Amino acid sequence: MSDRNKIRVGITQGDINGVGYEVILKALEDERMPEMCTPVIYGSAKIAGYYRKGAIANPLQLNQISQASEARDGQYNIINVIGEEVKVEPGVASAESGQAAYAALERAVTDLRAGDIDVLVTAPINKHTIQSNTFHFPGHTEYLEASLGENGEKALMIMCDPQTSLRVALVTGHLPLAKVAQSITKETVEERIKEFDSSLRKDFGIHRPRIAVLSLNPHAGEDGLLGSEEAEIIEPAIAECQSQKINCYGPYAADGFFGTGQFAKFDGVLAMYHDQGLTPFKTIAMNSGVNFTAGLPYVRTSPDHGTAYDIAGRGTANPDSMRQAIFEAIDIYRNRASYNKAYSNPLRKQYIEKNKSDNVVLDLTKSDDAE
């Protein structure tokens, strides 16, 4: 945990021709923001001013700074990472807007690694226009894994909704559907279950999480009639994780699982591929959902929607998901700090692990001498 008064939240501008600035400015209007964190926007004060005129009723006063270390608590800080000559064209996908998005992302990630900001919240990008010689990734998740994974850590995409407590993780992320089946292996599914379990404990403060694992094929393969991946890959992976005291169950057919509301009985749902997990998630939590990149040493969240070019510049974008992304980043950061403190002492960890199976909660914050 930082020794600063408030958690410093870095926020990237995303695609300047999308709804990024609008949802950022509207989210920051929330009166709780300056009490909970110190926002640092990476972008352009000029472009922020352009969108501020039509986006919010009470324009925020932005404090322009040259580096994150100058950020002031109680103020809305912004770092100019692009020149004033950059052209804004709401609703237009352009190479210039892609370059501007990357400039903000690169600067923010550099500051995150340096400890000048505590968490990162990213506004939506256009995955096509941002491509260049320096950005050649399918999306934020893969870029952050390459940039922030210090010891070979793998990023895990988790979609979470604070309102319903629905959390959906993916075995495969931004991957063409034609390549999904060949990417589903016992080792990969097992690894994802373990990563998900670890994140639910560390990042969400869930003591003994229950994880539901979805099938790959319709009707969970129908006993091999519609596919063998369930019996040959997914079930053995679940069994192996269960042998390691992880509470995971399945595989469940996705349609019935979500249609009957079974997801409410679990702390997390592991989907095999992108649309299998995100379609029901966004149906349930489109305005309040958050994309969280788990598995890395740093906290990053984002709203669960895209650039929304069709409504960019109209002042009608809903900021709820961006607001939740900021709040969730703060909560996860605090949860990690609490978890790390609780498990930093090996003897303390031994007592905690021993009593998990007994459902006994011990107060180990005091020693005999302290009393």
XYZ file of C-alpha atoms in Angstrom:
371
model
C 0.000 0.000 0.000
C 1.297 3.449 -0.906
C 2.190 5.830 1.909
C 0.390 8.656 0.107
C -2.833 9.991 1.608
C -5.014 8.580 -1.152
C -4.731 5.876 -3.785
C -3.492 7.417 -7.018
C -5.615 6.211 -9.946
C -4.123 6.538 -13.424
C -6.805 6.833 -16.134
C -5.933 6.581 -19.828
C -7.936 8.572 -22.362
C -8.503 5.629 -24.717
C -9.621 6.420 -28.267
C -10.094 10.189 -28.476
C -12.862 9.800 -31.064
C -14.904 7.463 -28.877
C -16.787 7.952 -25.612
C -13.675 7.699 -23.442
C -13.466 11.303 -22.294
C -17.201 11.574 -21.797
C -17.438 8.573 -19.468
C -14.241 9.591 -17.639
C -15.485 13.131 -16.938
C -18.966 11.975 -15.984
C -17.565 9.292 -13.668
C -15.307 11.810 -11.929
C -18.333 14.010 -11.201
C -19.231 11.531 -8.470
C -18.693 13.405 -5.200
C -17.081 10.309 -3.661
C -14.139 10.366 -6.078
C -11.898 12.999 -4.452
C -12.557 11.387 -1.077
C -11.507 7.918 -2.241
C -8.649 8.592 -4.646
C -6.471 11.029 -6.542
C -7.283 10.773 -10.284
C -4.518 11.256 -12.849
C -5.756 11.380 -16.448
C -3.293 10.582 -19.226
C -4.342 12.439 -22.331
C -4.858 16.036 -23.401
C -6.297 18.959 -21.460
C -7.427 20.503 -24.748
C -9.359 17.414 -25.842
C -10.778 17.000 -22.342
C -12.030 20.584 -22.592
C -13.609 19.861 -25.961
C -15.658 16.982 -24.563
C -16.253 18.626 -21.205
C -18.446 21.328 -22.750
C -21.161 18.940 -23.850
C -20.638 15.984 -21.554
C -21.259 17.206 -18.018
C -23.442 19.802 -16.319
C -20.761 21.079 -13.950
C -17.402 21.096 -15.779
C -14.528 19.775 -13.681
C -11.514 21.943 -13.075
C -8.505 19.989 -14.358
C -5.109 20.496 -12.764
C -2.454 20.208 -15.496
C 0.744 18.507 -14.354
C 3.847 17.280 -16.166
C 4.321 14.069 -14.172
C 2.269 11.892 -11.841
C 4.393 12.716 -8.806
C 2.976 16.269 -8.980
C -0.627 15.083 -8.614
C -2.561 16.835 -5.859
C -5.048 15.134 -3.575
C -8.541 16.545 -3.859
C -8.009 17.653 -7.453
C -8.545 16.172 -10.916
C -5.094 15.945 -12.440
C -4.229 15.560 -16.114
C -0.932 14.907 -17.914
C -0.625 15.988 -21.538
C 0.833 13.048 -23.451
C -0.059 14.214 -26.985
C 0.365 17.504 -28.844
C -2.376 20.103 -29.253
C -2.383 19.595 -33.023
C -4.070 16.191 -32.758
C -7.424 16.303 -34.544
C -10.601 15.181 -32.794
C -13.295 13.582 -34.983
C -16.012 12.008 -32.813
C -17.193 8.705 -34.232
C -14.293 8.310 -36.678
C -11.793 5.457 -36.448
C -8.443 6.988 -37.420
C -4.771 6.128 -37.207
C -4.227 9.398 -35.353
C -6.708 8.459 -32.615
C -5.044 5.053 -32.324
C -1.625 6.646 -31.859
C -3.030 8.996 -29.217
C -4.524 6.043 -27.334
C -1.205 4.216 -27.354
C 0.732 7.291 -26.170
C -1.503 7.547 -23.101
C -1.323 3.825 -22.382
C 2.461 3.656 -22.683
C 3.011 6.625 -20.378
C 0.569 5.331 -17.783
C 2.099 1.837 -17.750
C 5.558 3.370 -17.320
C 4.325 5.346 -14.302
C 2.558 2.290 -12.889
C 5.780 0.283 -12.985
C 7.636 3.174 -11.365
C 5.092 3.414 -8.538
C 3.986 6.943 -9.451
C 0.403 5.701 -9.734
C -1.094 2.851 -7.729
C -3.673 1.405 -10.112
C -4.551 1.736 -13.785
C -8.002 2.274 -15.333
C -8.124 2.240 -19.126
C -10.778 3.836 -21.321
C -11.786 1.861 -24.455
C -9.470 1.616 -27.452
C -10.021 0.614 -31.062
C -8.037 -2.611 -31.379
C -7.444 -2.004 -35.089
C -6.348 1.658 -35.166
C -3.958 1.241 -32.225
C -1.903 -1.361 -34.091
C 1.665 -0.300 -34.927
C 5.245 -1.519 -34.750
C 5.139 -0.943 -30.988
C 1.599 -2.236 -30.350
C 0.882 -5.568 -32.010
C -1.494 -7.160 -29.524
C -5.149 -8.251 -29.784
C -6.055 -5.925 -26.917
C -5.193 -4.351 -23.566
C -4.927 -7.686 -21.734
C -2.204 -9.127 -23.944
C -0.274 -5.827 -24.017
C -0.349 -5.575 -20.225
C 0.779 -9.176 -19.830
C 3.845 -8.411 -21.961
C 4.493 -5.056 -20.271
C 3.752 -5.807 -16.617
C 4.418 -9.521 -16.187
C 7.649 -9.447 -14.194
C 8.268 -13.162 -13.689
C 6.380 -14.739 -16.546
C 2.979 -14.123 -14.962
C -0.010 -14.786 -17.195
C -2.848 -12.299 -17.398
C -6.358 -13.563 -16.733
C -9.342 -11.591 -18.003
C -12.084 -11.412 -15.366
C -15.359 -9.627 -15.982
C -16.912 -8.657 -12.655
C -20.122 -6.944 -11.625
C -20.118 -5.447 -8.116
C -23.919 -5.232 -8.100
C -24.678 -8.927 -8.735
C -21.293 -10.374 -7.631
C -21.097 -12.151 -11.003
C -17.484 -12.834 -12.014
C -16.600 -14.472 -15.313
C -13.066 -15.505 -16.302
C -11.911 -16.857 -19.667
C -9.729 -19.806 -20.618
C -9.109 -18.219 -24.034
C -9.435 -14.475 -24.646
C -9.129 -12.511 -27.860
C -8.839 -15.553 -30.099
C -10.646 -16.413 -33.358
C -13.364 -18.989 -32.754
C -11.738 -21.346 -35.269
C -8.703 -21.597 -32.974
C -10.507 -22.046 -29.656
C -10.895 -25.850 -29.563
C -7.225 -26.526 -30.275
C -6.262 -24.101 -27.494
C -8.336 -25.917 -24.854
C -5.980 -28.354 -23.139
C -6.091 -29.996 -19.727
C -3.041 -28.007 -18.665
C -4.554 -24.698 -19.794
C -7.915 -25.296 -18.114
C -6.202 -26.421 -14.919
C -3.931 -23.378 -14.954
C -6.881 -21.015 -15.429
C -8.855 -22.598 -12.603
C -5.904 -22.128 -10.254
C -5.331 -18.533 -11.385
C -9.016 -17.751 -10.952
C -9.094 -19.300 -7.493
C -6.026 -17.303 -6.485
C -7.515 -14.025 -7.749
C -10.850 -14.597 -6.022
C -8.962 -15.034 -2.758
C -6.424 -12.222 -3.121
C -8.261 -9.632 -5.192
C -11.853 -10.136 -4.076
C -11.335 -11.279 -0.491
C -13.288 -14.536 -0.851
C -12.005 -17.077 1.677
C -13.078 -20.328 -0.021
C -14.347 -19.466 -3.510
C -16.690 -21.751 -5.445
C -15.909 -21.884 -9.168
C -18.215 -23.180 -11.909
C -16.481 -24.431 -15.072
C -18.435 -24.282 -18.331
C -18.319 -26.892 -21.077
C -16.920 -26.261 -24.553
C -19.574 -28.074 -26.577
C -23.382 -27.755 -26.593
C -25.085 -29.733 -23.812
C -21.664 -30.427 -22.255
C -20.838 -32.755 -25.146
C -23.943 -34.953 -24.692
C -21.839 -37.909 -23.468
C -19.499 -37.648 -26.445
C -22.173 -37.252 -29.107
C -21.381 -33.534 -29.570
C -17.706 -33.573 -28.639
C -15.153 -35.268 -26.421
C -13.385 -32.273 -24.879
C -15.500 -32.417 -21.725
C -14.592 -36.022 -20.888
C -11.003 -35.919 -22.125
C -9.894 -32.421 -21.079
C -12.225 -30.394 -18.869
C -13.360 -33.079 -16.400
C -9.797 -34.309 -15.707
C -8.664 -30.706 -15.150
C -11.485 -30.146 -12.667
C -10.672 -33.403 -10.869
C -7.006 -32.466 -10.575
C -7.857 -29.058 -9.110
C -10.333 -30.627 -6.701
C -7.553 -32.930 -5.479
C -5.652 -29.738 -4.606
C -8.511 -28.462 -2.419
C -9.931 -26.032 -5.002
C -13.728 -25.832 -4.960
C -14.484 -26.142 -8.669
C -17.379 -27.938 -10.324
C -18.694 -28.788 -13.790
C -18.540 -28.794 -16.686
C -21.884 -27.035 -17.079
C -23.655 -26.358 -20.374
C -23.559 -22.561 -20.690
C -27.122 -21.990 -21.901
C -28.878 -23.798 -19.078
C -26.339 -22.589 -16.516
C -27.116 -18.922 -17.141
C -30.734 -19.440 -18.166
C -31.660 -21.041 -14.850
C -29.652 -18.604 -12.735
C -27.181 -21.212 -11.473
C -24.409 -18.626 -11.701
C -25.762 -17.002 -8.525
C -24.622 -20.041 -6.508
C -20.942 -19.516 -7.404
C -18.267 -16.924 -6.696
C -16.809 -17.265 -10.186
C -17.602 -18.766 -13.580
C -14.846 -19.984 -15.913
C -15.872 -19.842 -19.582
C -13.975 -21.585 -22.370
C -13.997 -18.682 -24.832
C -14.743 -14.973 -25.152
C -18.364 -14.796 -26.302
C -19.458 -17.794 -24.229
C -18.688 -15.828 -21.083
C -19.098 -12.209 -22.143
C -22.439 -12.472 -23.924
C -24.379 -13.527 -20.807
C -22.232 -11.273 -18.623
C -23.004 -8.146 -20.633
C -26.658 -9.107 -20.858
C -26.782 -9.186 -17.071
C -24.351 -6.366 -16.223
C -23.801 -4.140 -19.257
C -23.886 -0.810 -17.408
C -22.150 -1.870 -14.200
C -19.674 -4.483 -15.427
C -15.903 -4.119 -15.116
C -13.036 -5.771 -16.983
C -10.235 -6.688 -14.561
C -6.819 -7.994 -15.612
C -5.875 -10.517 -12.928
C -2.657 -12.477 -12.516
C -0.247 -9.539 -12.779
C 1.622 -7.653 -10.022
C -0.380 -4.493 -10.827
C -4.090 -3.682 -10.761
C -5.817 -2.709 -14.000
C -9.519 -2.341 -14.710
C -11.631 -0.887 -17.501
C -15.313 -0.427 -18.358
C -16.858 -3.440 -20.090
C -17.865 -1.536 -23.250
C -16.049 -0.345 -26.356
C -15.473 3.012 -28.046
C -19.179 3.400 -28.962
C -18.439 5.522 -32.028
C -22.166 5.656 -32.842
C -22.873 7.923 -29.850
C -19.480 9.635 -29.455
C -19.691 13.388 -28.943
C -23.435 13.413 -28.251
C -23.245 13.626 -24.467
C -25.423 10.534 -23.967
C -22.827 7.911 -22.937
C -23.510 6.072 -19.674
C -20.589 6.469 -17.200
C -21.673 3.738 -14.753
C -19.212 1.110 -16.000
C -16.283 3.558 -15.914
C -17.259 4.680 -12.406
C -17.441 1.066 -11.259
C -14.064 0.364 -12.899
C -12.454 3.081 -10.774
C -14.132 1.899 -7.573
C -13.274 -1.739 -8.314
C -9.603 -0.887 -8.929
C -9.481 0.784 -5.511
C -11.205 -2.153 -3.806
C -8.923 -4.729 -5.445
C -5.833 -2.731 -4.529
C -6.951 -2.654 -0.899
C -7.914 -6.335 -0.897
C -4.456 -7.275 -2.203
C -2.766 -5.187 0.452
C -4.853 -6.851 3.183
C -4.192 -10.333 1.773
C -0.447 -9.740 1.492
C -0.327 -8.446 5.049
C -2.289 -11.421 6.365
C -0.084 -13.957 4.593
C 3.298 -12.243 4.946
C 4.168 -14.180 8.119
C 4.781 -17.915 7.395
C 3.685 -18.934 10.907
C 0.500 -16.875 10.552
C -0.196 -18.504 7.177
C 0.244 -21.956 8.696
C -2.432 -21.223 11.314
C -4.799 -19.757 8.705
C -4.399 -22.722 6.348
C -4.804 -25.208 9.210
C -8.110 -23.737 10.288
C -9.674 -23.339 6.835
C -11.036 -26.876 6.906
C -12.443 -26.319 10.410
C -14.213 -23.076 9.407
C -12.549 -21.409 12.419
C -11.638 -17.752 12.254
C -8.741 -16.831 14.506
C -7.625 -13.351 15.478
C -3.882 -13.509 14.881
C -3.359 -9.776 14.762
C -2.125 -9.771 18.355
C 0.659 -11.679 20.021
C 0.684 -12.602 23.675
C 3.118 -9.777 24.319
C 0.787 -7.243 22.658
C -2.012 -8.131 25.046
